[in-house]
Amino acid sequence: MTSATPTLFSRIQAGDLQLANRIAMAPLTRNRSPNAIPLAITAKYYAQRASAGLLITEGTAIDPFAQGYADVPGLYDTEQLDGWKKVTEAVHERGGKIVTQIWHVGRISHVDLLPESHPPLGPSAIQANTRTFVIDKATGKGHFVPVSKPRELKLEELPMIVHSYVQAARNAVETAGFDGVEIHAANGYLLEQFLKDGANKRSDDYGGSIPNRARLLLEVTRAVADAIGGGKVGIRLSPVTPANDIVDSHPQPVYDYVAKKLAPLGLAFIHVIEGATGGPREVEGRPFDYAQFKNSYRQAGGKGVWMVNNGYDGDMAAKAIASGQADMVAFGKLYIANPDLVERLREKAPLNAWDQTTFYGGGEHGYIDYPKLA
Ligand code: 8OZ
């Protein structure tokens, strides 16, 4: 049997997940979960977007030390999981599929966001030159502040970090009803901080060589895959993003190594941010060969769906799928503004413009009030 060239609207199997099309909603931080609990408007927001082949939730903290921004949801206590259960039920009622992004921010946090004003946790005690979002308790207004100086995680604390990812993944699938998880290993957060030599200056088994720096990321991914099944697990990677002050001196061999080691884990998808997250697709001084990265994965036997992201429009996405450069495309800002993005792309209908002022924090406006096509 011959199969026709796939389009954005062709079905696809991603590990255990049967997806109706190749359009994903990218993970998008929205800061609308006070006390880390997803609200009813969050269920409505995701349900409105359920025609996506796959919804990937906003980054969701795996434990209290994983929190780095105000009003980000969690996966570590009952009320949070009850809130998420309503989200997954609403999405499933509309025939959608939803995974949650499991997230530890590492050094990108602020003492005001952490238990007992604890410093953020990082591979090394190096403060990032970036900011996080806090909400002033007195006025209720959000604003950006520099992140705090982290403390170096001790070698004997690392198994606890792995355990925390595993527990969050189990909670997500077994209690909250998610179809799987995406491990957040991108955008300058904990797993990428260990991976990249700009943030990791350790001299133990988790620093120095590429295998050492990749160790935590791979231990977490293996443990999560063992716990819930690799076919329910994706991972997000950003080889050259400058987001959150992250850099590696030689990203290509780092990511080719990671690709080879991920290949045997039977993952559902590999989600790659091409370029600077939410910004230019080319980053000055940081060349990277994405085709080589993908080949490294395929040549090592990796069968997961290759999902790409960053600045795609409908035409670029269609070309990426038709050419085989990618199996799926994740859209971020377009999904904030277009709940029915699948239908709009299919009909080549005009797209709503997004309103940047309502991305982070606030309520229904800019969240669940973008119109669908008539
Ligand atoms: C924007 C604002 C806060 C967090 C990421 C989780 O970049 C984020 C994030 C994005 O992955």
PDB file of N, CA and C and ligand atoms in Angstrom, residues 27-31 58-60 68-69 72 101 103 105 108 131-133 144 184 186-189 236 243-244 273 277 360, ligand 1:
ATOM      1  N   PRO A  27       3.456  24.608  24.531  1.00  0.00           N
ATOM      2  CA  PRO A  27       3.285  25.004  25.929  1.00  0.00           C
ATOM      3  C   PRO A  27       3.429  26.511  26.069  1.00  0.00           C
ATOM      4  N   LEU A  28       2.502  27.124  26.817  1.00  0.00           N
ATOM      5  CA  LEU A  28       2.461  28.588  26.920  1.00  0.00           C
ATOM      6  C   LEU A  28       2.165  29.000  28.357  1.00  0.00           C
ATOM      7  N   THR A  29       3.118  29.634  28.991  1.00  0.00           N
ATOM      8  CA  THR A  29       2.925  30.132  30.359  1.00  0.00           C
ATOM      9  C   THR A  29       1.922  31.273  30.349  1.00  0.00           C
ATOM     10  N   ARG A  30       0.877  31.183  31.223  1.00  0.00           N
ATOM     11  CA  ARG A  30      -0.181  32.196  31.226  1.00  0.00           C
ATOM     12  C   ARG A  30      -0.414  32.825  32.606  1.00  0.00           C
ATOM     13  N   ASN A  31       0.207  32.264  33.638  1.00  0.00           N
ATOM     14  CA  ASN A  31       0.143  32.859  34.993  1.00  0.00           C
ATOM     15  C   ASN A  31      -1.279  33.166  35.448  1.00  0.00           C
ATOM     16  N   GLU A  58       0.843  24.518  29.428  1.00  0.00           N
ATOM     17  CA  GLU A  58       1.864  25.402  29.992  1.00  0.00           C
ATOM     18  C   GLU A  58       2.765  24.608  30.934  1.00  0.00           C
ATOM     19  N   GLY A  59       3.979  25.093  31.132  1.00  0.00           N
ATOM     20  CA  GLY A  59       4.890  24.465  32.072  1.00  0.00           C
ATOM     21  C   GLY A  59       4.238  24.370  33.438  1.00  0.00           C
ATOM     22  N   THR A  60       4.365  23.196  34.065  1.00  0.00           N
ATOM     23  CA  THR A  60       3.668  22.929  35.318  1.00  0.00           C
ATOM     24  C   THR A  60       4.673  22.394  36.332  1.00  0.00           C
ATOM     25  N   GLY A  68       8.978  28.992  39.469  1.00  0.00           N
ATOM     26  CA  GLY A  68       9.818  30.145  39.171  1.00  0.00           C
ATOM     27  C   GLY A  68       9.082  31.412  38.807  1.00  0.00           C
ATOM     28  N   TYR A  69       7.751  31.335  38.743  1.00  0.00           N
ATOM     29  CA  TYR A  69       6.960  32.499  38.318  1.00  0.00           C
ATOM     30  C   TYR A  69       5.656  32.491  39.112  1.00  0.00           C
ATOM     31  N   VAL A  72       1.819  30.065  38.473  1.00  0.00           N
ATOM     32  CA  VAL A  72       2.040  28.941  37.568  1.00  0.00           C
ATOM     33  C   VAL A  72       1.449  27.701  38.241  1.00  0.00           C
ATOM     34  N   GLN A 101       3.180  19.697  30.501  1.00  0.00           N
ATOM     35  CA  GLN A 101       4.626  19.906  30.470  1.00  0.00           C
ATOM     36  C   GLN A 101       5.160  19.922  31.900  1.00  0.00           C
ATOM     37  N   TRP A 103       7.908  20.539  34.666  1.00  0.00           N
ATOM     38  CA  TRP A 103       8.837  21.666  34.644  1.00  0.00           C
ATOM     39  C   TRP A 103       9.503  21.876  35.991  1.00  0.00           C
ATOM     40  N   VAL A 105      12.248  24.820  37.179  1.00  0.00           N
ATOM     41  CA  VAL A 105      12.916  26.019  36.656  1.00  0.00           C
ATOM     42  C   VAL A 105      14.399  26.083  37.017  1.00  0.00           C
ATOM     43  N   ILE A 108      16.155  29.647  37.625  1.00  0.00           N
ATOM     44  CA  ILE A 108      15.321  30.773  37.173  1.00  0.00           C
ATOM     45  C   ILE A 108      14.140  30.951  38.127  1.00  0.00           C
ATOM     46  N   ARG A 131      15.076  37.791  34.165  1.00  0.00           N
ATOM     47  CA  ARG A 131      14.074  38.217  35.126  1.00  0.00           C
ATOM     48  C   ARG A 131      12.953  37.188  35.232  1.00  0.00           C
ATOM     49  N   THR A 132      12.249  37.240  36.338  1.00  0.00           N
ATOM     50  CA  THR A 132      11.049  36.423  36.483  1.00  0.00           C
ATOM     51  C   THR A 132       9.880  37.319  36.866  1.00  0.00           C
ATOM     52  N   PHE A 133       8.699  36.709  36.847  1.00  0.00           N
ATOM     53  CA  PHE A 133       7.443  37.447  37.017  1.00  0.00           C
ATOM     54  C   PHE A 133       6.896  37.166  38.412  1.00  0.00           C
ATOM     55  N   PHE A 144       8.127  42.267  36.634  1.00  0.00           N
ATOM     56  CA  PHE A 144       9.323  41.444  36.454  1.00  0.00           C
ATOM     57  C   PHE A 144      10.432  41.883  37.404  1.00  0.00           C
ATOM     58  N   HIS A 184      10.116  19.243  30.179  1.00  0.00           N
ATOM     59  CA  HIS A 184      10.652  20.550  29.770  1.00  0.00           C
ATOM     60  C   HIS A 184      12.169  20.528  29.972  1.00  0.00           C
ATOM     61  N   ALA A 186      14.148  22.610  28.009  1.00  0.00           N
ATOM     62  CA  ALA A 186      14.478  23.718  27.105  1.00  0.00           C
ATOM     63  C   ALA A 186      14.527  25.035  27.864  1.00  0.00           C
ATOM     64  N   ASN A 187      14.781  26.104  27.113  1.00  0.00           N
ATOM     65  CA  ASN A 187      14.597  27.493  27.560  1.00  0.00           C
ATOM     66  C   ASN A 187      15.331  27.888  28.834  1.00  0.00           C
ATOM     67  N   GLY A 188      16.457  27.246  29.050  1.00  0.00           N
ATOM     68  CA  GLY A 188      17.310  27.696  30.149  1.00  0.00           C
ATOM     69  C   GLY A 188      16.864  27.249  31.523  1.00  0.00           C
ATOM     70  N   TYR A 189      15.974  26.257  31.612  1.00  0.00           N
ATOM     71  CA  TYR A 189      15.538  25.752  32.909  1.00  0.00           C
ATOM     72  C   TYR A 189      16.417  24.577  33.362  1.00  0.00           C
ATOM     73  N   ARG A 236      11.036  18.444  25.298  1.00  0.00           N
ATOM     74  CA  ARG A 236      11.238  19.694  24.561  1.00  0.00           C
ATOM     75  C   ARG A 236      12.673  20.159  24.750  1.00  0.00           C
ATOM     76  N   ALA A 243      17.361  32.032  25.607  1.00  0.00           N
ATOM     77  CA  ALA A 243      16.363  32.324  26.641  1.00  0.00           C
ATOM     78  C   ALA A 243      16.929  32.069  28.022  1.00  0.00           C
ATOM     79  N   ASN A 244      16.639  32.965  28.929  1.00  0.00           N
ATOM     80  CA  ASN A 244      17.074  32.813  30.315  1.00  0.00           C
ATOM     81  C   ASN A 244      18.590  32.681  30.453  1.00  0.00           C
ATOM     82  N   ILE A 273      12.711  23.429  19.567  1.00  0.00           N
ATOM     83  CA  ILE A 273      12.583  24.872  19.330  1.00  0.00           C
ATOM     84  C   ILE A 273      13.753  25.285  18.445  1.00  0.00           C
ATOM     85  N   THR A 277      13.786  31.143  21.360  1.00  0.00           N
ATOM     86  CA  THR A 277      12.400  30.882  21.763  1.00  0.00           C
ATOM     87  C   THR A 277      11.527  32.130  21.632  1.00  0.00           C
ATOM     88  N   TYR A 360       0.528  37.231  30.144  1.00  0.00           N
ATOM     89  CA  TYR A 360       0.916  36.757  31.481  1.00  0.00           C
ATOM     90  C   TYR A 360       0.048  37.396  32.551  1.00  0.00           C
TER      91      TYR A 360
HETATM   92  C1  8OZ B   1       7.392  32.785  29.196  1.00  0.00           C
HETATM   93  C2  8OZ B   1       7.244  33.292  30.472  1.00  0.00           C
HETATM   94  C3  8OZ B   1       7.508  32.489  31.542  1.00  0.00           C
HETATM   95  C4  8OZ B   1       7.924  31.178  31.360  1.00  0.00           C
HETATM   96  C5  8OZ B   1       9.420  28.880  28.791  1.00  0.00           C
HETATM   97  C6  8OZ B   1       8.023  28.302  30.640  1.00  0.00           C
HETATM   98  O1  8OZ B   1      10.007  29.755  28.160  1.00  0.00           O
HETATM   99  C7  8OZ B   1       8.495  29.256  29.869  1.00  0.00           C
HETATM  100  C8  8OZ B   1       8.070  30.670  30.070  1.00  0.00           C
HETATM  101  C9  8OZ B   1       7.795  31.487  28.996  1.00  0.00           C
HETATM  102  O2  8OZ B   1       9.589  27.692  28.557  1.00  0.00           O
END
